[in-house]
Short mmCIF file of C-alpha atoms in Angstrom, two decimals:
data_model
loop_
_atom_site.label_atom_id
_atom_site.label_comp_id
_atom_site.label_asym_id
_atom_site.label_seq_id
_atom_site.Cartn_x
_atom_site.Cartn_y
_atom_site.Cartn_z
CA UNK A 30 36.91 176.02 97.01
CA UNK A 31 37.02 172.18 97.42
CA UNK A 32 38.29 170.24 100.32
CA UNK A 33 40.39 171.69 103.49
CA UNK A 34 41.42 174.88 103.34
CA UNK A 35 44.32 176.77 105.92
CA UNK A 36 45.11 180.83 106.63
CA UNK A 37 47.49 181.80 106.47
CA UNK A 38 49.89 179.45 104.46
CA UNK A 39 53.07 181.03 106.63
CA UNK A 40 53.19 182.99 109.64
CA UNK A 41 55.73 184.60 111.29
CA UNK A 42 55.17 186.04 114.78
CA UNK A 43 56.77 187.74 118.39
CA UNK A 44 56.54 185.66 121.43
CA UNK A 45 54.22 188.62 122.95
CA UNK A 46 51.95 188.88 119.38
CA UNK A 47 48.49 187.51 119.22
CA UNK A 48 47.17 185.68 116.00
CA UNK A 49 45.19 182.95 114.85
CA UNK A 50 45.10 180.10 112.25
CA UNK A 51 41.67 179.90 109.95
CA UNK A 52 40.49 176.24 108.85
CA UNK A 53 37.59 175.98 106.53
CA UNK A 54 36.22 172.25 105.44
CA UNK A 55 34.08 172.20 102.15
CA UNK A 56 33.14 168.57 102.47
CA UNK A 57 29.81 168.68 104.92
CA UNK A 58 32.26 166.69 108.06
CA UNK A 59 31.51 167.10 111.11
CA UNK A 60 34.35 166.37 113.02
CA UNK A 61 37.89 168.66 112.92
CA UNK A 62 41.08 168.33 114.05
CA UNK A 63 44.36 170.38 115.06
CA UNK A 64 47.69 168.74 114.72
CA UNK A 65 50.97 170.08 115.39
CA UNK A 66 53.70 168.74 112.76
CA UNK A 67 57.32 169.60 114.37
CA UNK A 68 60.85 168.28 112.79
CA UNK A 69 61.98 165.05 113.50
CA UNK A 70 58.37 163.89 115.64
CA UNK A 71 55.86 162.41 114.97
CA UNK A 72 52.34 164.51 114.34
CA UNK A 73 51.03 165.74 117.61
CA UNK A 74 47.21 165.44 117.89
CA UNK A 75 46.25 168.79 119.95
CA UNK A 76 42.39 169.10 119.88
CA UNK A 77 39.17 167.66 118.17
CA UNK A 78 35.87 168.98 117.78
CA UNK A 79 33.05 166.65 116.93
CA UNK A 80 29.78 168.58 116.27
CA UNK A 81 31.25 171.53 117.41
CA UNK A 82 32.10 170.22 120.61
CA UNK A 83 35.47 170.20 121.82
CA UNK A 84 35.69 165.77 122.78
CA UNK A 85 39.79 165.74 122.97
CA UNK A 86 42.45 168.14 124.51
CA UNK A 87 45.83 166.33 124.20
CA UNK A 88 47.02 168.60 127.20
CA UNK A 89 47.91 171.21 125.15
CA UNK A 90 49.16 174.25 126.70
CA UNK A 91 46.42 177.34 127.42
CA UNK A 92 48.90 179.93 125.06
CA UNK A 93 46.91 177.43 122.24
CA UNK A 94 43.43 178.08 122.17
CA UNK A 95 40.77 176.56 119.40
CA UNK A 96 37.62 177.82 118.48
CA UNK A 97 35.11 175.94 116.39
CA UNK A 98 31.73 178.25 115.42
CA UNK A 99 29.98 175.76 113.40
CA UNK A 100 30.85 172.64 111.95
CA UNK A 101 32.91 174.09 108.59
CA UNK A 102 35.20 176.29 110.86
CA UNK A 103 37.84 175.81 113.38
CA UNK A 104 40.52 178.63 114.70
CA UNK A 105 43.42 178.57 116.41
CA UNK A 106 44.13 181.32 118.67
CA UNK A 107 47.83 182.21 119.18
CA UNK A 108 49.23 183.95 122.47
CA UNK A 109 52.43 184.33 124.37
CA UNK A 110 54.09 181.55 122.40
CA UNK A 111 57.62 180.48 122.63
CA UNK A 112 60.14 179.72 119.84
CA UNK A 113 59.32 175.90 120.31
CA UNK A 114 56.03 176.25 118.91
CA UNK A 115 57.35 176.96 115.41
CA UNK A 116 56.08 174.03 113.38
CA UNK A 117 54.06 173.30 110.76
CA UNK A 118 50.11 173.14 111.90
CA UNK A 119 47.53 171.61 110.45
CA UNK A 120 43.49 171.24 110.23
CA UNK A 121 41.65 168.19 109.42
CA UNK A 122 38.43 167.08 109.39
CA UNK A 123 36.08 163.59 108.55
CA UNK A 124 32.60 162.65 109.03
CA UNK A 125 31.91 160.96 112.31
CA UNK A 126 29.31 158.77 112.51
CA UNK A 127 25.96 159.84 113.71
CA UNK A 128 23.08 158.68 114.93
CA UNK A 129 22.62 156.08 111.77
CA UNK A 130 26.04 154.99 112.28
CA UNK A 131 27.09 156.76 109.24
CA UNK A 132 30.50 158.16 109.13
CA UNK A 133 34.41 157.21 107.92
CA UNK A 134 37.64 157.13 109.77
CA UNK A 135 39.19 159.12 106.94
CA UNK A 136 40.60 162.54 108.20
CA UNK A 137 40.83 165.39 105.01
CA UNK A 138 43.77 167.42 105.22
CA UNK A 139 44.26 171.29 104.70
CA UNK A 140 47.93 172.02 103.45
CA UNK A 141 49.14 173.96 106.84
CA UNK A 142 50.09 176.92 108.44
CA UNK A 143 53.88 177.10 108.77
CA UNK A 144 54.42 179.20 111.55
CA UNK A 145 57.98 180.81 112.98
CA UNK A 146 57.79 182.00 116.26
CA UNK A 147 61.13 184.70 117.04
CA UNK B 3 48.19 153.07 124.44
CA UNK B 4 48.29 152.83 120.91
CA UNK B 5 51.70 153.46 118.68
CA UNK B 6 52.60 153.26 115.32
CA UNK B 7 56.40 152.82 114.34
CA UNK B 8 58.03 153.35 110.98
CA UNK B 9 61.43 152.54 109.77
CA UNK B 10 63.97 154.93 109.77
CA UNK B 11 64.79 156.77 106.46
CA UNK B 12 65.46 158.70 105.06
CA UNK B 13 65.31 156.25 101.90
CA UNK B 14 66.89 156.84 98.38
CA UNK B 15 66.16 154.87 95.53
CA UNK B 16 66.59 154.77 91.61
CA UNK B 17 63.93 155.13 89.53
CA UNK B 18 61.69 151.69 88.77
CA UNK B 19 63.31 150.03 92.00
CA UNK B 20 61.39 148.53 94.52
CA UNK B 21 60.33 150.04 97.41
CA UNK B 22 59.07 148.66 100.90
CA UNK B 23 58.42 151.07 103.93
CA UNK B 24 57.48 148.81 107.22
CA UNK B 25 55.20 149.88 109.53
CA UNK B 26 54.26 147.77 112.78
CA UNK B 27 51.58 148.95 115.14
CA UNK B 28 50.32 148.35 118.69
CA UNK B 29 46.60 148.62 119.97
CA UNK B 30 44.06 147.39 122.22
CA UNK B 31 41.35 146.85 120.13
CA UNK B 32 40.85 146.81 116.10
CA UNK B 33 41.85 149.51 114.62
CA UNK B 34 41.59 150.62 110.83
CA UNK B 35 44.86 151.23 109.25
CA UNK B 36 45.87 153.90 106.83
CA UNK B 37 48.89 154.77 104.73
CA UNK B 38 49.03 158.98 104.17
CA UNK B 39 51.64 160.68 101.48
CA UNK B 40 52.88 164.14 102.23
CA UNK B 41 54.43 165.79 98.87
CA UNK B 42 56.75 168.97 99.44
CA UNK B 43 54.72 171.75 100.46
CA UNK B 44 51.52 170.36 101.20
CA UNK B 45 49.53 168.85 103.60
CA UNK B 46 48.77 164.59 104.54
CA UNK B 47 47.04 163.55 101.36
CA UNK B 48 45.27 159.32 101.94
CA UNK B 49 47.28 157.10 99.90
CA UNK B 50 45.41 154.06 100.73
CA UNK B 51 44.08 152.23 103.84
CA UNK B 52 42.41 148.63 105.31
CA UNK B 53 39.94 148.41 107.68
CA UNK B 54 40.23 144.61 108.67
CA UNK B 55 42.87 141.82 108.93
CA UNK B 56 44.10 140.62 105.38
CA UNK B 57 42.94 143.64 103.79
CA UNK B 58 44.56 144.77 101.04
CA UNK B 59 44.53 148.54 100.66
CA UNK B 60 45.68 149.94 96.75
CA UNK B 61 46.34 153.31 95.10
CA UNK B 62 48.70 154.67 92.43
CA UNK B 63 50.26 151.12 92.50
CA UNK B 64 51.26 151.22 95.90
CA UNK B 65 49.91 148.43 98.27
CA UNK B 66 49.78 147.27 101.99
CA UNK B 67 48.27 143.96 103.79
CA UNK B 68 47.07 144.18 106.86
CA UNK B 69 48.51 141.78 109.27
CA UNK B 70 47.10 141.12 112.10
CA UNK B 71 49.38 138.05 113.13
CA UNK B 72 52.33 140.43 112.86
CA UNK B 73 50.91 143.89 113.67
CA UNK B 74 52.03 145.26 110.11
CA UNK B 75 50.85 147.24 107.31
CA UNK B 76 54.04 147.26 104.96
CA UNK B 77 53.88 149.83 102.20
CA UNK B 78 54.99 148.23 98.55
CA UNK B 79 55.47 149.61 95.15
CA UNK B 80 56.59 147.65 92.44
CA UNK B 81 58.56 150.32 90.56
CA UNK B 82 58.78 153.96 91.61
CA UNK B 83 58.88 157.12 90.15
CA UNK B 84 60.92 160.47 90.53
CA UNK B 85 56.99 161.91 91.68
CA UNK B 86 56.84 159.68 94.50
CA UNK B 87 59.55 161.58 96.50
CA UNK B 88 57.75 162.54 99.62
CA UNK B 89 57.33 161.77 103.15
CA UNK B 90 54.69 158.74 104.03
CA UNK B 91 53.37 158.52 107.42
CA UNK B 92 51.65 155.11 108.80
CA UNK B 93 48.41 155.78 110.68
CA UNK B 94 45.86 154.10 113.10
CA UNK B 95 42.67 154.44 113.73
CA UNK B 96 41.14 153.84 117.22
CA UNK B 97 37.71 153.30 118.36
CA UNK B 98 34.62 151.96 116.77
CA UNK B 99 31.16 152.85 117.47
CA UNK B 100 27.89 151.50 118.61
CA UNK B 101 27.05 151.00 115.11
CA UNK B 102 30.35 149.45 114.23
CA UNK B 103 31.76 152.17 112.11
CA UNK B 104 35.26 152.41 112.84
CA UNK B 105 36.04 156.10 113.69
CA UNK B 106 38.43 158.28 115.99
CA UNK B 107 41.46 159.81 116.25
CA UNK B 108 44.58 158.74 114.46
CA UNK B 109 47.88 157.92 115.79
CA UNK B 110 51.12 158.69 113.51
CA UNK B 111 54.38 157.19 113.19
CA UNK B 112 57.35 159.62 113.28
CA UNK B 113 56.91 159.69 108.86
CA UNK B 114 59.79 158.65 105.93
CA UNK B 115 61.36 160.53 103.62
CA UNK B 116 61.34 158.79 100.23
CA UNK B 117 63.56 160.36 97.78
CA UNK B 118 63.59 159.13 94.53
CA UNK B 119 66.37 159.54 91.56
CA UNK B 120 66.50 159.39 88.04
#
């Protein structure tokens, strides 16, 4: 496997069910991102991990909560959601400079989790 | 804060017409800008970016200049194709480092549907 990569591809789910979205990177970054894509606005930064450390929280409500174990894998927990939460959610990741100043601005996408909440 | 707006589409075209998507952007500081192509299905795949006024960013024979004087980062193509119907999605990056890399998180406009016709 090569790149970003996103389980599962579609999701459908109750507003009382609890799930969560997978993201593995393959490219050694070690930075990751969740963004929320909904119809008709604009992609919704919700949270970024940056060495594993959670550095942004675009006040996302608590029924989202992300996980990030090491630097190649970040989850998305899913609880209590509400109908508009269906979208289309996706993982990203880039290298972030470090101490040698090393790094890009270029975020990797996975292809997304479309998930339906009923 | 920083924004990023796109003109409304959604845009049709024949094939080998000319196509120009504007993008305009507001930020603080210097930001990188980035051009990212999302084809049916999939996830935000780079088409191109510029990290510094007059940059030119290039890929797949589309283009865009980075203006500084008019906050823009138009997106040409000289002659499209019937596999460059998609959604494109003008991008910002804020933040630079200590060591001058320019890094952080990116900052969308609301995306246009291109949709291209034999």
């Amino acid at each position: 496997e090569t790149g970003v990569t996103q389980t599962p591809r579609h999701l459908v789910m109750g507003m009382t069910n609890k799930k969560s979205l997978k993201c593995e990177q393959h490219l050694g970054h070690n930075a990751m991102y969740w963004y929320k894509q909904s119809a008709k606005k604009p992609l919704e930064l919700m949270f970024v991990y940056n060495f594993k450390e959670q550095t942004e929280n675009n006040s996302v409500p608590s029924r989202f909560s992300p996980e990030c174990p090491n630097s190649s894998h970040l989850f998305l927990h899913l609880h209590t959601l509400q109908p508009e939460d269906s979208a289309l959610y996706l993982c990203a990741s880039s290298q972030e400079p470090g101490l040698a100043g090393e790094g890009t601005d270029t975020q990797y996408f996975g292809p997304g989790t479309r998930l339906t909440v009923l | 804060g920083d924004s990023v707006t796109q003109m409304e589409g959604p845009v049709t075209l024949s094939e080998e017409a000319f196509l120009t998507i504007n993008c305009t952007y507001t930020a603080t500081g210097y930001p990188s800008l980035f051009w990212y192509v999302q084809y049916p299905g999939e996830g935000l795949q780079l088409l191109l970016k510029a990290t510094k006024a007059d940059d030119k960013g290039s890929n797949k024979g589309f283009e865009a200049t980075y203006r500084k004087e008019t906050t823009s980062f138009h997106l040409e193509k000289g002659s499209v194709q019937v596999s460059d119907s998609a959604v494109y999605f003008c991008a910002l990056s804020d933040g630079t480092n200590a060591g001058g890399t320019s890094y952080g998180k990116l900052t969308f406009g609301q995306g246009t549907i291109l949709t291209v016709h034999p």
